[in-house]
Short mmCIF file of C-alpha atoms and ligand atoms in Angstrom, two decimals:
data_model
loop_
_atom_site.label_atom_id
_atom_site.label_comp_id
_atom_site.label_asym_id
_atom_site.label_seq_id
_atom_site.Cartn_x
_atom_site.Cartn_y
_atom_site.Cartn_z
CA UNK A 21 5.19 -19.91 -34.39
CA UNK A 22 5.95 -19.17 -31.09
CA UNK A 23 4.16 -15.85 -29.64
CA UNK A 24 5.35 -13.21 -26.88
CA UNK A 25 3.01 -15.60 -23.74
CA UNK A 26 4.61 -18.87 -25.29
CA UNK A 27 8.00 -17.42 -24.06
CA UNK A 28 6.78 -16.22 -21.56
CA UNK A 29 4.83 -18.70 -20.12
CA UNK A 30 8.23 -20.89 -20.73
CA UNK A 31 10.34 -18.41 -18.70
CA UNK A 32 7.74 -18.61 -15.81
CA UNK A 33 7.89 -21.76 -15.37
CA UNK A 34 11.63 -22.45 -16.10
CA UNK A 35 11.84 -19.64 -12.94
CA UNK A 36 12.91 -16.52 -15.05
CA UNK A 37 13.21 -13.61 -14.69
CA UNK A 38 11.10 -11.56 -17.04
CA UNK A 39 12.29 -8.63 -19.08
CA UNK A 40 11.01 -4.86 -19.47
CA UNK A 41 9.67 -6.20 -22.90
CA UNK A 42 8.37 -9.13 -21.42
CA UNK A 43 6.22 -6.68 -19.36
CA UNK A 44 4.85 -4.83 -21.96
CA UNK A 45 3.61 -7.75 -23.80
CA UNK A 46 1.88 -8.67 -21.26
CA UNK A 47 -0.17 -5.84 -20.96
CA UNK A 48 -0.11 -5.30 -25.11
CA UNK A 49 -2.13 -8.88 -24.30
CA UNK A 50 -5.72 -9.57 -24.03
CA UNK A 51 -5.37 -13.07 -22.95
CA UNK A 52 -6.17 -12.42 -19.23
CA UNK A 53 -7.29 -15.97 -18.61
CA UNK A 54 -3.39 -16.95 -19.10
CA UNK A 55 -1.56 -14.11 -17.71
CA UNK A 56 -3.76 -14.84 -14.50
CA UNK A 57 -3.35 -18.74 -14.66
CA UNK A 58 1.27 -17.79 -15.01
CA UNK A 59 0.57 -15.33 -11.63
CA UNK A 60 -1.30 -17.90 -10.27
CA UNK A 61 1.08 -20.22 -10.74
CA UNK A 62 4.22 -18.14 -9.13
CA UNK A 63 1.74 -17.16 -6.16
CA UNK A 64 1.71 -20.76 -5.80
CA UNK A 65 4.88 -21.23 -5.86
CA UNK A 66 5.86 -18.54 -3.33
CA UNK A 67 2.77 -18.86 -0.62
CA UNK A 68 1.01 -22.22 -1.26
CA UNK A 69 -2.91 -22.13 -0.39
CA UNK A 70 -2.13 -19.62 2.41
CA UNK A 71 -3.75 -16.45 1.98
CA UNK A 72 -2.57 -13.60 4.84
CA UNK A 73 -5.12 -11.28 6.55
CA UNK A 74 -4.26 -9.20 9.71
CA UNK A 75 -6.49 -7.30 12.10
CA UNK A 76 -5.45 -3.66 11.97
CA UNK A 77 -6.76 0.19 12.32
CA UNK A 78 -6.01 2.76 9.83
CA UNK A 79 -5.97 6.34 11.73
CA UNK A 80 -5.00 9.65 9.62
CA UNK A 81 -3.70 11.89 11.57
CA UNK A 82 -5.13 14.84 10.07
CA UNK A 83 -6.32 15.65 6.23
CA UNK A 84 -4.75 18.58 6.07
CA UNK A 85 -2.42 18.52 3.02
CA UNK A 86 0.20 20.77 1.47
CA UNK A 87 0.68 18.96 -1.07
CA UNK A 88 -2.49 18.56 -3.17
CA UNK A 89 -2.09 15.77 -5.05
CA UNK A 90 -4.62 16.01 -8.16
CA UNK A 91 -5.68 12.63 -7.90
CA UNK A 92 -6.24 12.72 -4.21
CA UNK A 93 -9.94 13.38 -2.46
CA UNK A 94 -8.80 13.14 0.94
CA UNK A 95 -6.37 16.26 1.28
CA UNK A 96 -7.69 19.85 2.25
CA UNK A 97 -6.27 22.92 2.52
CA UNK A 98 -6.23 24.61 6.51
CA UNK A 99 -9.56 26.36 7.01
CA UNK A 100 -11.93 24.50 5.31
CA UNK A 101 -14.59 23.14 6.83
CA UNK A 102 -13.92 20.11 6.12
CA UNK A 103 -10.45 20.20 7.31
CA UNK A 104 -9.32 18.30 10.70
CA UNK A 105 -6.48 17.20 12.79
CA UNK A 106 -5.91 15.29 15.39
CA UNK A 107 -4.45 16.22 18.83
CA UNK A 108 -2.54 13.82 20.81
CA UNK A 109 -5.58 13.04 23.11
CA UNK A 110 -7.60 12.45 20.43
CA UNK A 111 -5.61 9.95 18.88
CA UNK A 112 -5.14 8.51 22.32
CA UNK A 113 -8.64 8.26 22.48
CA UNK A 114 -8.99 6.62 19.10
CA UNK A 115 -7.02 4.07 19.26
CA UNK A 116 -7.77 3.42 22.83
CA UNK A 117 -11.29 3.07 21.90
CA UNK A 118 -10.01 0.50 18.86
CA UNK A 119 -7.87 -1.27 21.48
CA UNK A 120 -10.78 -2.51 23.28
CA UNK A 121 -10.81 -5.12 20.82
CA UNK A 122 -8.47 -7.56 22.33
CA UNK A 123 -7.70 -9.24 18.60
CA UNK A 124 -5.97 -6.16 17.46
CA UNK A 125 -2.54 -5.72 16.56
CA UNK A 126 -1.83 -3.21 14.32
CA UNK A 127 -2.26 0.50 13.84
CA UNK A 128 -1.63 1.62 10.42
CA UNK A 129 -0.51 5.35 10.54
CA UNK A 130 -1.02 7.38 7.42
CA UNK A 131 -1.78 11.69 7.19
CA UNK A 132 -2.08 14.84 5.11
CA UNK A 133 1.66 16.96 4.96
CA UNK A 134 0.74 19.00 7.82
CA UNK A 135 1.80 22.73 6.96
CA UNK A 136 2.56 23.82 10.77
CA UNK A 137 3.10 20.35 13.17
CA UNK A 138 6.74 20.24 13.98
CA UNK A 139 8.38 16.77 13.71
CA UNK A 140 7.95 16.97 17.25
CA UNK A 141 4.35 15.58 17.24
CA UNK A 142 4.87 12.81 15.09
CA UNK A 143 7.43 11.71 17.81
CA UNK A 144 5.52 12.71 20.26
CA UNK A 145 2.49 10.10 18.95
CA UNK A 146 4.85 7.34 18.68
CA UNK A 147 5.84 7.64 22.14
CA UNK A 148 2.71 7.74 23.70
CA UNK A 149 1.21 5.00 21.52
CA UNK A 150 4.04 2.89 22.92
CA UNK A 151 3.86 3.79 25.98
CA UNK A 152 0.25 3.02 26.25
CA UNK A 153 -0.60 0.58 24.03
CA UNK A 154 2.62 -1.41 23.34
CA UNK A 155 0.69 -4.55 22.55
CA UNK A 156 -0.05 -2.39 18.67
CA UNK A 157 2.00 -2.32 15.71
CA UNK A 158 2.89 1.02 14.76
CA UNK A 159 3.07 0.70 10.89
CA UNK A 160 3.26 4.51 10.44
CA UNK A 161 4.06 7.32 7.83
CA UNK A 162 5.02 6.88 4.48
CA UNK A 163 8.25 7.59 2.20
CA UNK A 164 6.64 10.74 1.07
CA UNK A 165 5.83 12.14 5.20
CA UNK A 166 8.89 10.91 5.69
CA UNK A 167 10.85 13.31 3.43
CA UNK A 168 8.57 15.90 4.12
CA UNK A 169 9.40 15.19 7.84
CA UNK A 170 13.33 15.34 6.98
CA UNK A 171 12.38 19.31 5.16
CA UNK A 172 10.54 20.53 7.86
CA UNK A 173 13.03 19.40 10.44
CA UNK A 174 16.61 19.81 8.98
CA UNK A 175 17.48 16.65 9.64
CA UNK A 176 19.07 14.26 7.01
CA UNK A 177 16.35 10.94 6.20
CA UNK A 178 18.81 8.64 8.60
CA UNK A 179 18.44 11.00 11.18
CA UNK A 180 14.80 11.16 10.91
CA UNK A 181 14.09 7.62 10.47
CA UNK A 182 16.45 6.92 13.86
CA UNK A 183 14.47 9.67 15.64
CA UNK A 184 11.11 7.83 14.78
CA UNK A 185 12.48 4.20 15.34
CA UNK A 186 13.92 5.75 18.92
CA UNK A 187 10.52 6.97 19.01
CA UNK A 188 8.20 3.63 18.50
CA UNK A 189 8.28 3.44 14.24
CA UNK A 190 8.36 -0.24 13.82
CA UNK A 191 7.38 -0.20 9.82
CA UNK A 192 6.55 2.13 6.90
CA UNK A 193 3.08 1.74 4.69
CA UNK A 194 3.60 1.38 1.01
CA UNK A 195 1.61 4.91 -0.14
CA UNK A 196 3.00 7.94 -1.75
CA UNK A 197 4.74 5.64 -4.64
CA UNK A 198 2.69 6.46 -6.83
CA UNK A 199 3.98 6.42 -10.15
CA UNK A 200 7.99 6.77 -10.11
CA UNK A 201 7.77 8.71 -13.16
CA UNK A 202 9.27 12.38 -13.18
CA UNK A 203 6.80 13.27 -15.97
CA UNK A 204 3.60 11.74 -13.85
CA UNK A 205 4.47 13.04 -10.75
CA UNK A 206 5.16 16.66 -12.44
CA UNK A 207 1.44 16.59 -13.96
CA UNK A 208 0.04 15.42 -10.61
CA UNK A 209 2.00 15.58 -7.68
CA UNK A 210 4.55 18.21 -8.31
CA UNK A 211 4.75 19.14 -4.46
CA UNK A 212 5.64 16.01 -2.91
CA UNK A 213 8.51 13.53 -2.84
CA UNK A 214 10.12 12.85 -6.18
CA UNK A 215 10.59 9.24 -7.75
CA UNK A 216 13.79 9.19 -6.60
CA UNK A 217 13.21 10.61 -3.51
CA UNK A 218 10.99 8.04 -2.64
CA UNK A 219 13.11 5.56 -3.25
CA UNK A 220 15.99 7.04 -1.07
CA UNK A 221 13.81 6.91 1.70
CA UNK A 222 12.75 3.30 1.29
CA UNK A 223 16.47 2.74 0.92
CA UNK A 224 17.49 4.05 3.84
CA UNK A 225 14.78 2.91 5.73
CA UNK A 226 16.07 -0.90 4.98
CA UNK A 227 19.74 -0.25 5.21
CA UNK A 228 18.51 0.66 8.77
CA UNK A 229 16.30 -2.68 9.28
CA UNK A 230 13.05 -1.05 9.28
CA UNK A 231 10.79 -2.83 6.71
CA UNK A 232 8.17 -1.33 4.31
CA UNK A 233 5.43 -1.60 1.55
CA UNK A 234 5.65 -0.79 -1.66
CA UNK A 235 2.84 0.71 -3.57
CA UNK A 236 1.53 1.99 -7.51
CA UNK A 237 -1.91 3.87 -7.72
CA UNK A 238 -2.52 3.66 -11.34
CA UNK A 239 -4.95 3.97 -13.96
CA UNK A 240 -5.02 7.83 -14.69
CA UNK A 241 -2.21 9.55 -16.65
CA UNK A 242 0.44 7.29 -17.11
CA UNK A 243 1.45 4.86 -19.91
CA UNK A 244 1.80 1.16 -20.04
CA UNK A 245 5.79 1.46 -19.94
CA UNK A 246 5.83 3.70 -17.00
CA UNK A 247 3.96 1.28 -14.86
CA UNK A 248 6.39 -1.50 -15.76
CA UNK A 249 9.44 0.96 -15.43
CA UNK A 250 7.69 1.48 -11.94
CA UNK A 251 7.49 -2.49 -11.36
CA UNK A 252 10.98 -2.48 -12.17
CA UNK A 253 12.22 0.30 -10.09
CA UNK A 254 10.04 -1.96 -6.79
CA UNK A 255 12.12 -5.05 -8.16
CA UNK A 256 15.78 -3.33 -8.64
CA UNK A 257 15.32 -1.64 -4.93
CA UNK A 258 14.45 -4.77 -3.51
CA UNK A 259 17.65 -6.81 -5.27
CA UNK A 260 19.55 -4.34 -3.44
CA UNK A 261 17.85 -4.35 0.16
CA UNK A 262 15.08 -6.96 -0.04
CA UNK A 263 13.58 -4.98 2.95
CA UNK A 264 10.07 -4.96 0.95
CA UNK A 265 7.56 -7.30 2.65
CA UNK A 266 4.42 -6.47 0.07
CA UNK A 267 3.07 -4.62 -2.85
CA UNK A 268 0.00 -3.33 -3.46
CA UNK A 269 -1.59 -1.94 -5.79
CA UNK A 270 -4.29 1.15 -5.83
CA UNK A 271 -6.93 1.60 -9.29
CA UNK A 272 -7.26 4.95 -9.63
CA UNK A 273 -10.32 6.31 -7.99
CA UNK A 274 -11.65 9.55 -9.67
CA UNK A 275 -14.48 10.41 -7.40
CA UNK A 276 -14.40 14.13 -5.35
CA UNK A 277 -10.65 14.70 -7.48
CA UNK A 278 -9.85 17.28 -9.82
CA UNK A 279 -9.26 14.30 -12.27
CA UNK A 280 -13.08 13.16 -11.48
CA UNK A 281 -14.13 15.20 -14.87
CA UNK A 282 -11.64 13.75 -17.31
CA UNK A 283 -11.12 10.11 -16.14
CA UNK A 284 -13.03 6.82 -15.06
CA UNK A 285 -12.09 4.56 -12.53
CA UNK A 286 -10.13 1.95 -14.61
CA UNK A 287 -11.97 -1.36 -15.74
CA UNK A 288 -12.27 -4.81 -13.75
CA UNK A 289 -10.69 -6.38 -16.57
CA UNK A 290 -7.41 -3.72 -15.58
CA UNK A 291 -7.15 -5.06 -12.31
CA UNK A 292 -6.80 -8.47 -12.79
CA UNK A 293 -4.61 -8.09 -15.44
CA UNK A 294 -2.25 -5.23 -13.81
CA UNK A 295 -2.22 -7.59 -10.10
CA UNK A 296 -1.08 -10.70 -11.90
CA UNK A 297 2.01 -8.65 -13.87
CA UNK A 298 2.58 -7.23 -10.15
CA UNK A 299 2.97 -10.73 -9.68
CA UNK A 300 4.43 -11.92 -12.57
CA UNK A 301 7.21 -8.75 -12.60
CA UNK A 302 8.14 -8.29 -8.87
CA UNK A 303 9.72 -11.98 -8.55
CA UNK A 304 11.44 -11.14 -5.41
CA UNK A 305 8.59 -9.58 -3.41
CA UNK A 306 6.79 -12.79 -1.29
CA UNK A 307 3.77 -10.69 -0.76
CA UNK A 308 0.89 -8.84 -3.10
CA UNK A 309 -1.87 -7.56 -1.35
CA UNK A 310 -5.46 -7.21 -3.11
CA UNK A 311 -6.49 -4.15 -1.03
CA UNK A 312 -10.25 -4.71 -0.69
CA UNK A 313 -10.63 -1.45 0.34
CA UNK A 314 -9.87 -0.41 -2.83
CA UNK A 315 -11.07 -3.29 -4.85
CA UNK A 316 -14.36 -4.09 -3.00
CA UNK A 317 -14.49 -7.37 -1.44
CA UNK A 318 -15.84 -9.81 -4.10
CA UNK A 319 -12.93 -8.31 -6.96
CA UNK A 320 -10.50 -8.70 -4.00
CA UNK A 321 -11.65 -12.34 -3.78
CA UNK A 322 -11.09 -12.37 -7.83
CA UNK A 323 -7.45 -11.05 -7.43
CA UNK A 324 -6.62 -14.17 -5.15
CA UNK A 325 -6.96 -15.80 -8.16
CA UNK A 326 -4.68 -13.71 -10.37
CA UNK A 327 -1.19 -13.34 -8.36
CA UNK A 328 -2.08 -12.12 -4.80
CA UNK A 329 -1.83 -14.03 -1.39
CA UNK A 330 -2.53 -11.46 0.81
CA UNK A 331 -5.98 -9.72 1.75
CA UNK A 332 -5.15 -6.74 4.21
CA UNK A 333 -7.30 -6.35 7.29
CA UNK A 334 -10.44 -5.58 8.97
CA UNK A 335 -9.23 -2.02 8.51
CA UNK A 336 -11.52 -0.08 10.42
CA UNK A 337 -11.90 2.91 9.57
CA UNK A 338 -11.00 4.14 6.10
CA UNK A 339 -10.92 7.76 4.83
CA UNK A 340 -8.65 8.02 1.82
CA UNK A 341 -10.13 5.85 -0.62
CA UNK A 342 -13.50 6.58 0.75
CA UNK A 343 -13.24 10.16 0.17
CA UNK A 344 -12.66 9.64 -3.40
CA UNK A 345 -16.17 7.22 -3.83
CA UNK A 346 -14.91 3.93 -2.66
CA UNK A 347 -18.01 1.65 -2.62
CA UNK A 348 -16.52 -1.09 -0.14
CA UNK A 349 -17.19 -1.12 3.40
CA UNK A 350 -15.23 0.97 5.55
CA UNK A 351 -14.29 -2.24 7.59
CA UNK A 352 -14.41 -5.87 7.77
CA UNK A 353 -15.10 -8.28 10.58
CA UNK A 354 -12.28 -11.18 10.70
CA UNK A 355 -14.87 -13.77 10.13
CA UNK A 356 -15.99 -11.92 6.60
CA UNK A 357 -12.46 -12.37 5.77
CA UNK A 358 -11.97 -15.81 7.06
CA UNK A 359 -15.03 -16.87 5.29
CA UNK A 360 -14.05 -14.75 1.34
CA UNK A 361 -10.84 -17.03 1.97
CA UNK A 362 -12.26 -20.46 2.82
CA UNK A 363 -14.86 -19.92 -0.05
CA UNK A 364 -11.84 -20.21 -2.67
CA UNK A 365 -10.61 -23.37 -1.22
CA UNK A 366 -7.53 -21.37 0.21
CA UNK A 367 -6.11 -21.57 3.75
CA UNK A 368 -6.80 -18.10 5.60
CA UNK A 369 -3.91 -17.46 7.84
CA UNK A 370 -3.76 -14.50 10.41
CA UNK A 371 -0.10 -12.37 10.36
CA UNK A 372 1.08 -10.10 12.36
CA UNK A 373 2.74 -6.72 10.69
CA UNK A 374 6.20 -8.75 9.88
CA UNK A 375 4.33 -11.23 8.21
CA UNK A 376 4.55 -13.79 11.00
CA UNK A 377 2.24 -16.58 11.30
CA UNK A 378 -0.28 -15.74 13.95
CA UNK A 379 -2.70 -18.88 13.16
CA UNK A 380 -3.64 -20.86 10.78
CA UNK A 381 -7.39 -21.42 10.37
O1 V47 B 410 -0.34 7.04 -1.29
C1 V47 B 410 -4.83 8.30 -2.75
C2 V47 B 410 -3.47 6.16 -2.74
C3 V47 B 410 -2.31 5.79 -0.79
C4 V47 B 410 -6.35 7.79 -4.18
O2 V47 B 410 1.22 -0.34 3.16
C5 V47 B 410 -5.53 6.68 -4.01
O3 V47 B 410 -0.14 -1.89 3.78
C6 V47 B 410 -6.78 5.50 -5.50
O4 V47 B 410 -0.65 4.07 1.85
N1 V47 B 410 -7.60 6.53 -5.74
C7 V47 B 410 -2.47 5.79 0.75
N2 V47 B 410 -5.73 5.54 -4.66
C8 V47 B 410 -2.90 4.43 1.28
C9 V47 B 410 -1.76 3.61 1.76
C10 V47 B 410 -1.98 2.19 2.14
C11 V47 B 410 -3.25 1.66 2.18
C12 V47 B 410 -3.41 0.32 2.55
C13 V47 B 410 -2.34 -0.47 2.90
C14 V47 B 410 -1.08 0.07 2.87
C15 V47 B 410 0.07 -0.77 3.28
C16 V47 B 410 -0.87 1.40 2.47
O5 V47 B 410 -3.57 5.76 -1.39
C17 V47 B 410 -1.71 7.00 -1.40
C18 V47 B 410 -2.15 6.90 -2.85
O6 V47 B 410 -1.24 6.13 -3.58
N3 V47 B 410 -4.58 7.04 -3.13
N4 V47 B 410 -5.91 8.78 -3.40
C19 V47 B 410 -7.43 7.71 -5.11
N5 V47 B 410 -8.24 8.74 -5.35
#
């Protein structure tokens, strides 16, 4: 008798596609040694031994947040004291300061929904980041500051993404996703981008040859189905465009949330097992990143094992997960990184934001 794995171990390796049914039989399963042996395989199959790292610097522009996501720790309302926001010599100064190590090559630019910046300054950033440090990435602003940029300006999501391309955007993060569920999003995001929405922008965003991430943050309200429906919505998008260069995926952290009460951070077991269906489901993304930021650095090792060739950065310096109790470091030196890799017997390989080889090590 054959069961649900048997076929779909056969479709995996016969290259085939696997259904919505398909996906919820693998996480109706408890056999995680064998749905992380078929990612492994496909991981193999798409990246060989190499496993991707790049050396990058998160800066938030400001927490200040109008949207108040319920599962989010970072966000504040204007006023409090533990509200900030950048101005532009600040962030000049920041990533000046960051720039000073010559190995850098990336600044990853994620912030709270300002209530009164016009789109102005986020143009305004972009500019002078290019014009001063052209040498850095600028991976900036995701799908959901992206819409809210197109409300508080007027402008249509073309027009805004042209104005920030003009401007020095050279690629959009993978947050805000979420879960592209109406019903989740309703219960804990109501104020934000909608699944669709979030989508568009991504859309668009390709159509116009700017590549992005892709992104689910799961483990607190939603079902098993809606996080395949959401694996499915990543894989239909990037049929159409293919301009998705990674997926990641965020475990719920409950700490300083209003969910912190009600819900625990998701089990180990979880992570493994919902990374190597990412990898199993999204057949046409190349990349899934274990986010050791969010993972800590040993699971994040683990994960290489189950589906993911790709280990972020050095990072320096996280807020978002760390506001809501992350326990990893807040950054990692290139030789940690080169050294969790080499420990696995896999090939670490520095990229730059596009995923090009930088060196091989
Ligand atoms: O959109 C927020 C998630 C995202 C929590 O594209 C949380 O390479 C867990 O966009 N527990 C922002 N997750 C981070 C982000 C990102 C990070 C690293 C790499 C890339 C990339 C993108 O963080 C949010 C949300 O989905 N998040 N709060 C929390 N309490």
């Amino acid at each position: 008798m054959k069961t649900p794995l048997d076929t779909i171990e056969a479709k995996v390796r016969a290259g085939e596609r696997l259904s919505k049914e398909d996906g919820l039989a693998l996480f109706a399963s408890p056999d995680i040694a064998r749905i992380g042996y078929l990612a492994d395989l496909v991981r193999q199959r798409i990246s060989g031994d190499y496993v991707y790292f790049n050396v990058n610097r998160h800066v938030n522009l400001t927490n200040i947040c109008v949207s108040r996501c319920r599962f989010c720790a970072f966000g504040r309302d204007e006023g409090d004291k533990k509200a900030y926001a950048m101005n532009q010599e600040e962030v000049l100064r920041l990533a000046k300061l960051a720039a000073q190590d010559p190995d850098l090559r990336e600044l990853h630019i994620v912030s709270g929904l300002h209530p009164d910046w016009p789109f102005e300054y986020y143009l305004d950033v972009l500019r002078m980041l290019k014009r001063e440090l052209p040498q850095l990435h600028r991976k900036a602003f995701t799908a959901v500051e992206i819409h809210y940029f197109s409300k508080l300006s007027g402008l249509s999501v073309a027009e805004v993404l042209k104005a920030l391309q003009e401007a020095g955007l050279q690629s959009i993060p993978g947050g805000g996703a979420e879960i592209l569920s109406d019903r989740v999003r309703q219960e804990l995001c109501p104020n934000k981008a909608t699944a669709s929405e979030w989508l568009e922008v991504q859309r668009t965003a390709h159509k116009m040859g700017i590549r992005s991430n892709a992104s689910m943050l799961y483990g607190h309200i939603e079902t098993l189905e809606e996080r395949v429906d959401h694996l499915l919505s990543l894989r239909a998008l990037q049929d159409e465009t293919g301009g998705f260069q990674t997926f990641i995926c965020f475990p719920f952290h409950p700490g300083n949330t209003e969910l912190e009460a009600t819900h625990q951070r998701t089990s180990l077991w979880d992570e493994l097992k919902t990374m190597a269906i990412s990898r199993l489901m999204l057949d046409n993304f190349s990349n899934i990143k274990a986010y050791w930021v969010m993972l800590t650095l040993p699971i994040a090792q683990l994960a290489l094992g189950f589906g993911a060739n790709d280990i972020d950065g050095t990072v320096s310096e996280e807020k978002i997960m760390h506001a809501a109790g992350a326990k990893s470091d807040t950054f990692l030196t290139q030789e940690t990184i080169i050294e969790t890799i080499r420990q696995i017997g896999r090939i670490p390989v520095e990229r730059d934001s596009m995923y090009q080889i930088i060196r091989t090590l």
